[in-house]
CSV table of C-alpha atoms in Angstrom, one decimal:
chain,number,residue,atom,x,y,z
A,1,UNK,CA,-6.7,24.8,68.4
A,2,UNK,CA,-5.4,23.8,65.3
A,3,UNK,CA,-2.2,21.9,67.2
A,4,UNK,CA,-4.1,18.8,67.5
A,5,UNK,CA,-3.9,15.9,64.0
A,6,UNK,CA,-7.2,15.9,62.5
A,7,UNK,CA,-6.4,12.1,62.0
A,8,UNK,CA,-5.0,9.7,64.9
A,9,UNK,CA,-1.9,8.3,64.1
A,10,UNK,CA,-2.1,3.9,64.5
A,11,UNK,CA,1.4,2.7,64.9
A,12,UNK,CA,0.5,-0.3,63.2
A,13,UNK,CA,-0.3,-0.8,59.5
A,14,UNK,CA,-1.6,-4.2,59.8
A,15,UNK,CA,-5.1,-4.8,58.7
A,16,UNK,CA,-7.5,-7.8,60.2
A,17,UNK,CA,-10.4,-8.3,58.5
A,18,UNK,CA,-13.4,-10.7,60.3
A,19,UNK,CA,-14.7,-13.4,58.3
A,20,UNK,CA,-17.6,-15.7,58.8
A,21,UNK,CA,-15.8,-18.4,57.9
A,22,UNK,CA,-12.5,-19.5,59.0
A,23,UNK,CA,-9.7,-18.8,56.1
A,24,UNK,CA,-6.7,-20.7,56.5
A,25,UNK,CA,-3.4,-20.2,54.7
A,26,UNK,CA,-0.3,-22.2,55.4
A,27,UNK,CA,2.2,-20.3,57.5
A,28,UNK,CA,4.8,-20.3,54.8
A,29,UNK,CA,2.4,-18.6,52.4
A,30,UNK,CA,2.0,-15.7,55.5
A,31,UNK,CA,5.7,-15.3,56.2
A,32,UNK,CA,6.4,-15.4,51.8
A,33,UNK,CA,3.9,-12.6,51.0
A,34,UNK,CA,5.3,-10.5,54.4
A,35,UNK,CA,9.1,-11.0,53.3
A,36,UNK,CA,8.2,-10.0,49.8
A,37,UNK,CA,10.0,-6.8,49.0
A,38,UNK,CA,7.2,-5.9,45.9
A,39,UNK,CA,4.5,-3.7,46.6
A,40,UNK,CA,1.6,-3.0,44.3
A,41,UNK,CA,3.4,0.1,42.7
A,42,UNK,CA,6.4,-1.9,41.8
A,43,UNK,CA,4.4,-4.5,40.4
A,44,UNK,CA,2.4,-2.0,38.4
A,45,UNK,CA,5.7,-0.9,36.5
A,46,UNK,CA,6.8,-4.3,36.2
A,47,UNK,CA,3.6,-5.1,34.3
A,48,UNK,CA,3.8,-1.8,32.2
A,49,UNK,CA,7.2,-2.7,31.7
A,50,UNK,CA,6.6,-6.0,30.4
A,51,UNK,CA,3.8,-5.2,28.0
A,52,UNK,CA,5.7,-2.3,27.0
A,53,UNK,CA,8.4,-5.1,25.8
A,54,UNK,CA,5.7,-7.3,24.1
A,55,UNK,CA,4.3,-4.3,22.1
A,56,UNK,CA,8.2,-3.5,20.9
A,57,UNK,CA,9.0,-6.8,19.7
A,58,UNK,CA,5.4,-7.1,17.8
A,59,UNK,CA,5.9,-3.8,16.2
A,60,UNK,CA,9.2,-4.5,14.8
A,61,UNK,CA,8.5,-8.1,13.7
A,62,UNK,CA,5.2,-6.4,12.1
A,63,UNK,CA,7.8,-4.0,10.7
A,64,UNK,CA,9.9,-6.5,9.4
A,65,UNK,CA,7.5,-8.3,7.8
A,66,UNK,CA,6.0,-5.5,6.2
A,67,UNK,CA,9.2,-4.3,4.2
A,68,UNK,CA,10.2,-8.3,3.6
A,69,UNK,CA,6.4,-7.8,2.0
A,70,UNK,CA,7.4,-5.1,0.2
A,71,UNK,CA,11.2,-6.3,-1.1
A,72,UNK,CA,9.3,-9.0,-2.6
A,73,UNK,CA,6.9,-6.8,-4.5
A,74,UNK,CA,9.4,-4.9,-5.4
A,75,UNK,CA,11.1,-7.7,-7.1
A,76,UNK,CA,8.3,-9.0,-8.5
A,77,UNK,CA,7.3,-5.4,-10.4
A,78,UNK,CA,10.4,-5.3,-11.8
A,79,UNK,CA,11.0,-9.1,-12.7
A,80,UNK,CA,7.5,-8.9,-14.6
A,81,UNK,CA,7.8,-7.2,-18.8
A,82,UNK,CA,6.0,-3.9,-18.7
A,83,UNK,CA,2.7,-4.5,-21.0
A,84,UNK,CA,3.0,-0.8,-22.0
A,85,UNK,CA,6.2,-1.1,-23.9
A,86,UNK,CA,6.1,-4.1,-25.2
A,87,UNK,CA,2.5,-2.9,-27.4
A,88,UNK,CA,4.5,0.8,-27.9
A,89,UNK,CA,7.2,-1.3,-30.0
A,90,UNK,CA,5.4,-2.9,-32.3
A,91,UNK,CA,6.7,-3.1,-36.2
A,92,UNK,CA,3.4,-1.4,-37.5
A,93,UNK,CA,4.1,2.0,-35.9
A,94,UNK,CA,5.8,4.3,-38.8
A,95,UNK,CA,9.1,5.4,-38.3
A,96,UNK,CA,10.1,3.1,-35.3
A,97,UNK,CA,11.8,-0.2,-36.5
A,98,UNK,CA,11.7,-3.5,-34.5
A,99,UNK,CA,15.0,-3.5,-32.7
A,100,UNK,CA,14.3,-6.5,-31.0
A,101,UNK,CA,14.1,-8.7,-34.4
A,102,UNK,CA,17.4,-7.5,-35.8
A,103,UNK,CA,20.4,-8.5,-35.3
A,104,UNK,CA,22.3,-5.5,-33.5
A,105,UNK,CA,19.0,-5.0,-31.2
A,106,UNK,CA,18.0,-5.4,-27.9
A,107,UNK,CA,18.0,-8.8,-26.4
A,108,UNK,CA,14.4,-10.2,-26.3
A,109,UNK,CA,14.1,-10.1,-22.3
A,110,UNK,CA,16.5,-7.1,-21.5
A,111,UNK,CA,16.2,-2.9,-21.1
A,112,UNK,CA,18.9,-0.8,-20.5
A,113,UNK,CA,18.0,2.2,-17.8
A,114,UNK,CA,18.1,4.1,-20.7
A,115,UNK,CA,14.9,2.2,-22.1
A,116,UNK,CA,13.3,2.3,-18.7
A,117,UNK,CA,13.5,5.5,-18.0
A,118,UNK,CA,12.6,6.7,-21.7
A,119,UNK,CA,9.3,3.9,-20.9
A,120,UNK,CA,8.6,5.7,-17.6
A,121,UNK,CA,8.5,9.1,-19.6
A,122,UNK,CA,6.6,8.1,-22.1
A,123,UNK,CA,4.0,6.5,-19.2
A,124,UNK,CA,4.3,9.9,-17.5
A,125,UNK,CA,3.0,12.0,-19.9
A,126,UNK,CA,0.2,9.9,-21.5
A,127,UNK,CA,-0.6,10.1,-17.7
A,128,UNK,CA,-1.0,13.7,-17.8
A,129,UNK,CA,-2.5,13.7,-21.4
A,130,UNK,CA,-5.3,11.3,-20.0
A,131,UNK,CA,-5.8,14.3,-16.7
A,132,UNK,CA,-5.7,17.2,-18.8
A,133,UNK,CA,-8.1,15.6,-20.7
A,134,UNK,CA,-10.4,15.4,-18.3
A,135,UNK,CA,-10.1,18.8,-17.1
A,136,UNK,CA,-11.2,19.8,-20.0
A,137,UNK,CA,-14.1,17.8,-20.2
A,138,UNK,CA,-14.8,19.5,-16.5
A,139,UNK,CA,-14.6,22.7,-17.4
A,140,UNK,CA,-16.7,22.4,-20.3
A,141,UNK,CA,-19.5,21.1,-17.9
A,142,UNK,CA,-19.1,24.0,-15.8
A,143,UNK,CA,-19.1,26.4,-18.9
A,144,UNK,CA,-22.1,24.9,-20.0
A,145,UNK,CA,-23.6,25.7,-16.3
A,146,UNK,CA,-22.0,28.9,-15.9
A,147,UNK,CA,-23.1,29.8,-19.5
A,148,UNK,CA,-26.7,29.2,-18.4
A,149,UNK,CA,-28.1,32.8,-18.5
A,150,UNK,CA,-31.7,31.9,-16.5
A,151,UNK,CA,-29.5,30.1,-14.0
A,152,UNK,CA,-27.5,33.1,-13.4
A,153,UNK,CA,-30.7,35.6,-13.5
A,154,UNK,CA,-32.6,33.1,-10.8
A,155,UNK,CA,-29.7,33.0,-8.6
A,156,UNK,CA,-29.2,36.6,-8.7
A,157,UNK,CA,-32.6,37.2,-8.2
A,158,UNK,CA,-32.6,34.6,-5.6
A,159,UNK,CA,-29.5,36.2,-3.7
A,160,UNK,CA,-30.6,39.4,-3.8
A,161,UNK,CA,-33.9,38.6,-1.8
A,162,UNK,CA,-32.0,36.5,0.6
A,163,UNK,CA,-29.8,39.5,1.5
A,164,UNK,CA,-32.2,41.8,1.5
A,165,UNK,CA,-34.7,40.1,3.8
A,166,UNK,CA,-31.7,37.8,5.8
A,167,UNK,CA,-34.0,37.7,9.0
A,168,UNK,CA,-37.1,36.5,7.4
A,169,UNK,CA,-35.7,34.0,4.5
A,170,UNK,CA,-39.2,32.1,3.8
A,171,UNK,CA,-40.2,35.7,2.0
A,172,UNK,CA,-37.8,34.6,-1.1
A,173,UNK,CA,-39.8,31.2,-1.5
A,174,UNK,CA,-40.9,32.9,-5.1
A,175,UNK,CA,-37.1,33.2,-5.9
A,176,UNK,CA,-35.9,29.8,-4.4
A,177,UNK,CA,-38.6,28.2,-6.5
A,178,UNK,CA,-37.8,29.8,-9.8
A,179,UNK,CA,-33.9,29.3,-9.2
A,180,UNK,CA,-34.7,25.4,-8.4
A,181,UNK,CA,-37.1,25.4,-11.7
A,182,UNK,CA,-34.2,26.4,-13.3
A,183,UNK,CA,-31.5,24.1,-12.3
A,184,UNK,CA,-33.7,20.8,-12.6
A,185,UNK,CA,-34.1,22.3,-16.6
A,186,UNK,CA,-30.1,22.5,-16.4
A,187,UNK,CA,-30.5,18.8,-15.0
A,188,UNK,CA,-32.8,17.7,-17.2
A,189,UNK,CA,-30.7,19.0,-20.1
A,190,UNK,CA,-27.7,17.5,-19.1
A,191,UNK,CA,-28.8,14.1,-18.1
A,192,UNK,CA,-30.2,14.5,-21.8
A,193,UNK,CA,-26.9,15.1,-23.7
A,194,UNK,CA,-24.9,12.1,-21.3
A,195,UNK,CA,-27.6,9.4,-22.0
A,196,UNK,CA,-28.0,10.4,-25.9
């Protein structure tokens, strides 16, 4: 027991296979495909190989066409006149004179770094003006809702139920109704003051 194969061993590998009807190949096709060396793993890698080649040469041409993309966006951003300081220079502003109409002024076209970078801070922080502005707006709206002392009392109210009765939560139906009475009057007073 147990010294005997499982399997029987076939000293040959070749596999014949009956058809109906009579297959012929030429014998040169027969003695090619037995001579060939390749066997279906080696064509496998050569495949994966090969596709893994295409795939290279598509993402760098992709690559390459995305930063020639770019270069040329990047010329054109900086070949175009920034609208921003050409309106910030005007001769009606107090206190700044028109450089560009005198005589020891700028060139028409040209900035120095010094200019761009002074443009670029001045861009910068109306930037953060125009945010912090907005903030503000923000948290006024949420003053205005946090201010709201029957909001606060309904959800307190409201909270307190649920807590107190967390395994039967259609008890606080009273409290859920009166906190959602009060935030549609918070809704309806707001909507009120934006469409004014």
């Amino acid at each position: 027991m147990g010294q005997g194969t499982s399997k029987s061993s076939s000293p040959s590998t070749q596999h014949v296979f009956a058809s109906d009807t009579p297959v012929r190949f030429s014998q040169e096709l027969i003695d090619a495909l037995q001579a060939s060396p390749e066997t279906d793993s080696t064509r496998a890698k050569d495949l994966e190989l090969h596709i893994q080649s295409r795939v290279n040469a598509e993402l760098s041409r992709l690559e390459a066409e995305q930063t020639r993309a770019l270069s040329d966006l990047e010329d054109q951003i900086s070949a175009t006149p920034d609208s921003t300081t050409e309106t910030s220079h005007t001769p009606s502003q107090p206190g700044v004179p028109d450089q560009s109409a005198s005589k020891g002024g700028r060139d028409h076209g040209a900035k120095t770094d010094g200019d761009k970078l002074r443009d670029l801070g001045r861009q910068s922080v109306q930037k953060e003006i125009e945010e912090l502005r907005q903030k503000l707006k923000q948290r006024k709206l949420r003053e205005d809702i946090i201010g709201d002392k029957a909001v606060e009392k309904a959800k307190r109210d409201m909270v307190t139920c649920l807590r107190l009765n967390d395994r039967r939560p259609l008890d606080c139906y009273k409290e859920v109704e009166a906190f959602k009475r009060e935030v549609g009057k918070l809704e309806k007073d707001f909507l009120g003051r934006i469409l004014q």
